[in-house]
Amino acid sequence: MAWIWLFFAGVFECVWAVAMKYSQGFTRFLPGSIVVLGMAASTLLLALAVKHLPLGTAYAIWTGLGALGTALCGIILFHEPATAWRIVSLVLIFCGIVGLKLFSK
């Protein structure tokens, strides 16, 4: 169950980061509210996960999922550049996440 909490904590990391872009510096109420709720949900789920997982592993995966997902959302939603080096870097983050999961208890 801890791995599932950690996965959804990473998903909510992406949610609040994307909502922050849409909030236009917290000048729009609904996206700004989603930022706050997404941060709370992400942190709560991370806290649940670290009760059963090593802190370093959980934190690295949480931030990795957030970075990977947010970068992909930036490419898809905001038409940010998808250069070869950027894609290679995202693949490396993904490999790091998979490696941490495979070699953790």
PDB file of N, CA, C and O in Angstrom, residues 35-70:
ATOM      1  N   VAL A  35      -3.797  24.249  -6.327  1.00  0.00           N
ATOM      2  CA  VAL A  35      -2.394  24.216  -5.886  1.00  0.00           C
ATOM      3  C   VAL A  35      -2.321  23.843  -4.409  1.00  0.00           C
ATOM      4  O   VAL A  35      -1.596  22.921  -4.017  1.00  0.00           O
ATOM      5  N   VAL A  36      -3.081  24.545  -3.585  1.00  0.00           N
ATOM      6  CA  VAL A  36      -3.034  24.321  -2.135  1.00  0.00           C
ATOM      7  C   VAL A  36      -3.515  22.913  -1.790  1.00  0.00           C
ATOM      8  O   VAL A  36      -2.870  22.196  -1.008  1.00  0.00           O
ATOM      9  N   LEU A  37      -4.618  22.482  -2.381  1.00  0.00           N
ATOM     10  CA  LEU A  37      -5.141  21.139  -2.109  1.00  0.00           C
ATOM     11  C   LEU A  37      -4.195  20.057  -2.630  1.00  0.00           C
ATOM     12  O   LEU A  37      -3.995  19.025  -1.977  1.00  0.00           O
ATOM     13  N   GLY A  38      -3.602  20.285  -3.802  1.00  0.00           N
ATOM     14  CA  GLY A  38      -2.651  19.325  -4.360  1.00  0.00           C
ATOM     15  C   GLY A  38      -1.414  19.180  -3.502  1.00  0.00           C
ATOM     16  O   GLY A  38      -0.915  18.072  -3.282  1.00  0.00           O
ATOM     17  N   MET A  39      -0.913  20.311  -2.982  1.00  0.00           N
ATOM     18  CA  MET A  39       0.249  20.261  -2.081  1.00  0.00           C
ATOM     19  C   MET A  39      -0.078  19.492  -0.811  1.00  0.00           C
ATOM     20  O   MET A  39       0.721  18.670  -0.351  1.00  0.00           O
ATOM     21  N   ALA A  40      -1.253  19.766  -0.259  1.00  0.00           N
ATOM     22  CA  ALA A  40      -1.662  19.078   0.970  1.00  0.00           C
ATOM     23  C   ALA A  40      -1.802  17.580   0.728  1.00  0.00           C
ATOM     24  O   ALA A  40      -1.310  16.762   1.516  1.00  0.00           O
ATOM     25  N   ALA A  41      -2.451  17.209  -0.370  1.00  0.00           N
ATOM     26  CA  ALA A  41      -2.645  15.792  -0.677  1.00  0.00           C
ATOM     27  C   ALA A  41      -1.309  15.102  -0.929  1.00  0.00           C
ATOM     28  O   ALA A  41      -1.069  13.991  -0.433  1.00  0.00           O
ATOM     29  N   SER A  42      -0.433  15.752  -1.684  1.00  0.00           N
ATOM     30  CA  SER A  42       0.868  15.176  -1.986  1.00  0.00           C
ATOM     31  C   SER A  42       1.684  14.939  -0.715  1.00  0.00           C
ATOM     32  O   SER A  42       2.275  13.868  -0.520  1.00  0.00           O
ATOM     33  N   THR A  43       1.690  15.940   0.158  1.00  0.00           N
ATOM     34  CA  THR A  43       2.455  15.826   1.405  1.00  0.00           C
ATOM     35  C   THR A  43       1.865  14.772   2.332  1.00  0.00           C
ATOM     36  O   THR A  43       2.604  13.989   2.940  1.00  0.00           O
ATOM     37  N   LEU A  44       0.552  14.729   2.433  1.00  0.00           N
ATOM     38  CA  LEU A  44      -0.105  13.726   3.275  1.00  0.00           C
ATOM     39  C   LEU A  44       0.204  12.314   2.778  1.00  0.00           C
ATOM     40  O   LEU A  44       0.552  11.429   3.572  1.00  0.00           O
ATOM     41  N   LEU A  45       0.101  12.104   1.472  1.00  0.00           N
ATOM     42  CA  LEU A  45       0.372  10.776   0.928  1.00  0.00           C
ATOM     43  C   LEU A  45       1.844  10.395   1.093  1.00  0.00           C
ATOM     44  O   LEU A  45       2.163   9.236   1.372  1.00  0.00           O
ATOM     45  N   LEU A  46       2.746  11.359   0.945  1.00  0.00           N
ATOM     46  CA  LEU A  46       4.161  11.077   1.198  1.00  0.00           C
ATOM     47  C   LEU A  46       4.375  10.690   2.655  1.00  0.00           C
ATOM     48  O   LEU A  46       5.107   9.740   2.950  1.00  0.00           O
ATOM     49  N   ALA A  47       3.719  11.393   3.558  1.00  0.00           N
ATOM     50  CA  ALA A  47       3.851  11.081   4.991  1.00  0.00           C
ATOM     51  C   ALA A  47       3.364   9.662   5.284  1.00  0.00           C
ATOM     52  O   ALA A  47       3.982   8.942   6.081  1.00  0.00           O
ATOM     53  N   LEU A  48       2.281   9.258   4.647  1.00  0.00           N
ATOM     54  CA  LEU A  48       1.794   7.885   4.833  1.00  0.00           C
ATOM     55  C   LEU A  48       2.799   6.874   4.284  1.00  0.00           C
ATOM     56  O   LEU A  48       3.042   5.829   4.893  1.00  0.00           O
ATOM     57  N   ALA A  49       3.379   7.186   3.129  1.00  0.00           N
ATOM     58  CA  ALA A  49       4.326   6.256   2.502  1.00  0.00           C
ATOM     59  C   ALA A  49       5.588   6.076   3.335  1.00  0.00           C
ATOM     60  O   ALA A  49       6.087   4.957   3.463  1.00  0.00           O
ATOM     61  N   VAL A  50       6.112   7.176   3.913  1.00  0.00           N
ATOM     62  CA  VAL A  50       7.382   7.056   4.641  1.00  0.00           C
ATOM     63  C   VAL A  50       7.228   6.350   5.978  1.00  0.00           C
ATOM     64  O   VAL A  50       8.240   6.033   6.615  1.00  0.00           O
ATOM     65  N   LYS A  51       6.002   6.082   6.390  1.00  0.00           N
ATOM     66  CA  LYS A  51       5.812   5.248   7.583  1.00  0.00           C
ATOM     67  C   LYS A  51       6.289   3.823   7.318  1.00  0.00           C
ATOM     68  O   LYS A  51       6.647   3.106   8.249  1.00  0.00           O
ATOM     69  N   HIS A  52       6.305   3.414   6.037  1.00  0.00           N
ATOM     70  CA  HIS A  52       6.624   2.029   5.692  1.00  0.00           C
ATOM     71  C   HIS A  52       7.802   1.892   4.728  1.00  0.00           C
ATOM     72  O   HIS A  52       8.253   0.782   4.485  1.00  0.00           O
ATOM     73  N   LEU A  53       8.265   2.995   4.157  1.00  0.00           N
ATOM     74  CA  LEU A  53       9.361   2.956   3.194  1.00  0.00           C
ATOM     75  C   LEU A  53      10.536   3.763   3.729  1.00  0.00           C
ATOM     76  O   LEU A  53      10.342   4.701   4.512  1.00  0.00           O
ATOM     77  N   PRO A  54      11.747   3.461   3.267  1.00  0.00           N
ATOM     78  CA  PRO A  54      12.894   4.278   3.659  1.00  0.00           C
ATOM     79  C   PRO A  54      12.703   5.720   3.180  1.00  0.00           C
ATOM     80  O   PRO A  54      12.283   5.958   2.040  1.00  0.00           O
ATOM     81  N   LEU A  55      13.015   6.665   4.040  1.00  0.00           N
ATOM     82  CA  LEU A  55      12.793   8.079   3.743  1.00  0.00           C
ATOM     83  C   LEU A  55      13.507   8.517   2.470  1.00  0.00           C
ATOM     84  O   LEU A  55      12.908   9.163   1.600  1.00  0.00           O
ATOM     85  N   GLY A  56      14.779   8.196   2.348  1.00  0.00           N
ATOM     86  CA  GLY A  56      15.540   8.627   1.176  1.00  0.00           C
ATOM     87  C   GLY A  56      14.965   8.099  -0.123  1.00  0.00           C
ATOM     88  O   GLY A  56      14.872   8.819  -1.119  1.00  0.00           O
ATOM     89  N   THR A  57      14.577   6.835  -0.118  1.00  0.00           N
ATOM     90  CA  THR A  57      13.993   6.228  -1.307  1.00  0.00           C
ATOM     91  C   THR A  57      12.658   6.882  -1.642  1.00  0.00           C
ATOM     92  O   THR A  57      12.409   7.260  -2.786  1.00  0.00           O
ATOM     93  N   ALA A  58      11.805   7.020  -0.645  1.00  0.00           N
ATOM     94  CA  ALA A  58      10.478   7.599  -0.876  1.00  0.00           C
ATOM     95  C   ALA A  58      10.588   9.039  -1.368  1.00  0.00           C
ATOM     96  O   ALA A  58       9.906   9.430  -2.326  1.00  0.00           O
ATOM     97  N   TYR A  59      11.454   9.819  -0.742  1.00  0.00           N
ATOM     98  CA  TYR A  59      11.585  11.216  -1.127  1.00  0.00           C
ATOM     99  C   TYR A  59      12.141  11.343  -2.542  1.00  0.00           C
ATOM    100  O   TYR A  59      11.662  12.158  -3.342  1.00  0.00           O
ATOM    101  N   ALA A  60      13.136  10.542  -2.875  1.00  0.00           N
ATOM    102  CA  ALA A  60      13.719  10.592  -4.216  1.00  0.00           C
ATOM    103  C   ALA A  60      12.692  10.198  -5.278  1.00  0.00           C
ATOM    104  O   ALA A  60      12.609  10.829  -6.340  1.00  0.00           O
ATOM    105  N   ILE A  61      11.907   9.173  -5.011  1.00  0.00           N
ATOM    106  CA  ILE A  61      10.887   8.755  -5.966  1.00  0.00           C
ATOM    107  C   ILE A  61       9.799   9.815  -6.075  1.00  0.00           C
ATOM    108  O   ILE A  61       9.330  10.137  -7.169  1.00  0.00           O
ATOM    109  N   TRP A  62       9.397  10.383  -4.943  1.00  0.00           N
ATOM    110  CA  TRP A  62       8.365  11.432  -4.938  1.00  0.00           C
ATOM    111  C   TRP A  62       8.801  12.624  -5.786  1.00  0.00           C
ATOM    112  O   TRP A  62       8.043  13.086  -6.648  1.00  0.00           O
ATOM    113  N   THR A  63       9.986  13.111  -5.557  1.00  0.00           N
ATOM    114  CA  THR A  63      10.459  14.257  -6.330  1.00  0.00           C
ATOM    115  C   THR A  63      10.705  13.878  -7.791  1.00  0.00           C
ATOM    116  O   THR A  63      10.449  14.679  -8.692  1.00  0.00           O
ATOM    117  N   GLY A  64      11.181  12.657  -8.013  1.00  0.00           N
ATOM    118  CA  GLY A  64      11.397  12.199  -9.387  1.00  0.00           C
ATOM    119  C   GLY A  64      10.108  12.103 -10.170  1.00  0.00           C
ATOM    120  O   GLY A  64      10.026  12.550 -11.317  1.00  0.00           O
ATOM    121  N   LEU A  65       9.079  11.512  -9.557  1.00  0.00           N
ATOM    122  CA  LEU A  65       7.778  11.435 -10.221  1.00  0.00           C
ATOM    123  C   LEU A  65       7.224  12.827 -10.498  1.00  0.00           C
ATOM    124  O   LEU A  65       6.665  13.085 -11.571  1.00  0.00           O
ATOM    125  N   GLY A  66       7.371  13.713  -9.516  1.00  0.00           N
ATOM    126  CA  GLY A  66       6.893  15.078  -9.701  1.00  0.00           C
ATOM    127  C   GLY A  66       7.632  15.784 -10.829  1.00  0.00           C
ATOM    128  O   GLY A  66       7.022  16.441 -11.671  1.00  0.00           O
ATOM    129  N   ALA A  67       8.941  15.649 -10.865  1.00  0.00           N
ATOM    130  CA  ALA A  67       9.741  16.296 -11.911  1.00  0.00           C
ATOM    131  C   ALA A  67       9.435  15.712 -13.289  1.00  0.00           C
ATOM    132  O   ALA A  67       9.229  16.455 -14.259  1.00  0.00           O
ATOM    133  N   LEU A  68       9.387  14.403 -13.369  1.00  0.00           N
ATOM    134  CA  LEU A  68       9.115  13.737 -14.639  1.00  0.00           C
ATOM    135  C   LEU A  68       7.722  14.085 -15.149  1.00  0.00           C
ATOM    136  O   LEU A  68       7.539  14.492 -16.296  1.00  0.00           O
ATOM    137  N   GLY A  69       6.733  13.934 -14.287  1.00  0.00           N
ATOM    138  CA  GLY A  69       5.349  14.210 -14.691  1.00  0.00           C
ATOM    139  C   GLY A  69       5.129  15.665 -15.054  1.00  0.00           C
ATOM    140  O   GLY A  69       4.454  15.981 -16.038  1.00  0.00           O
ATOM    141  N   THR A  70       5.716  16.568 -14.286  1.00  0.00           N
ATOM    142  CA  THR A  70       5.549  17.992 -14.553  1.00  0.00           C
ATOM    143  C   THR A  70       6.238  18.382 -15.858  1.00  0.00           C
ATOM    144  O   THR A  70       5.688  19.166 -16.645  1.00  0.00           O
TER     145      THR A  70
END
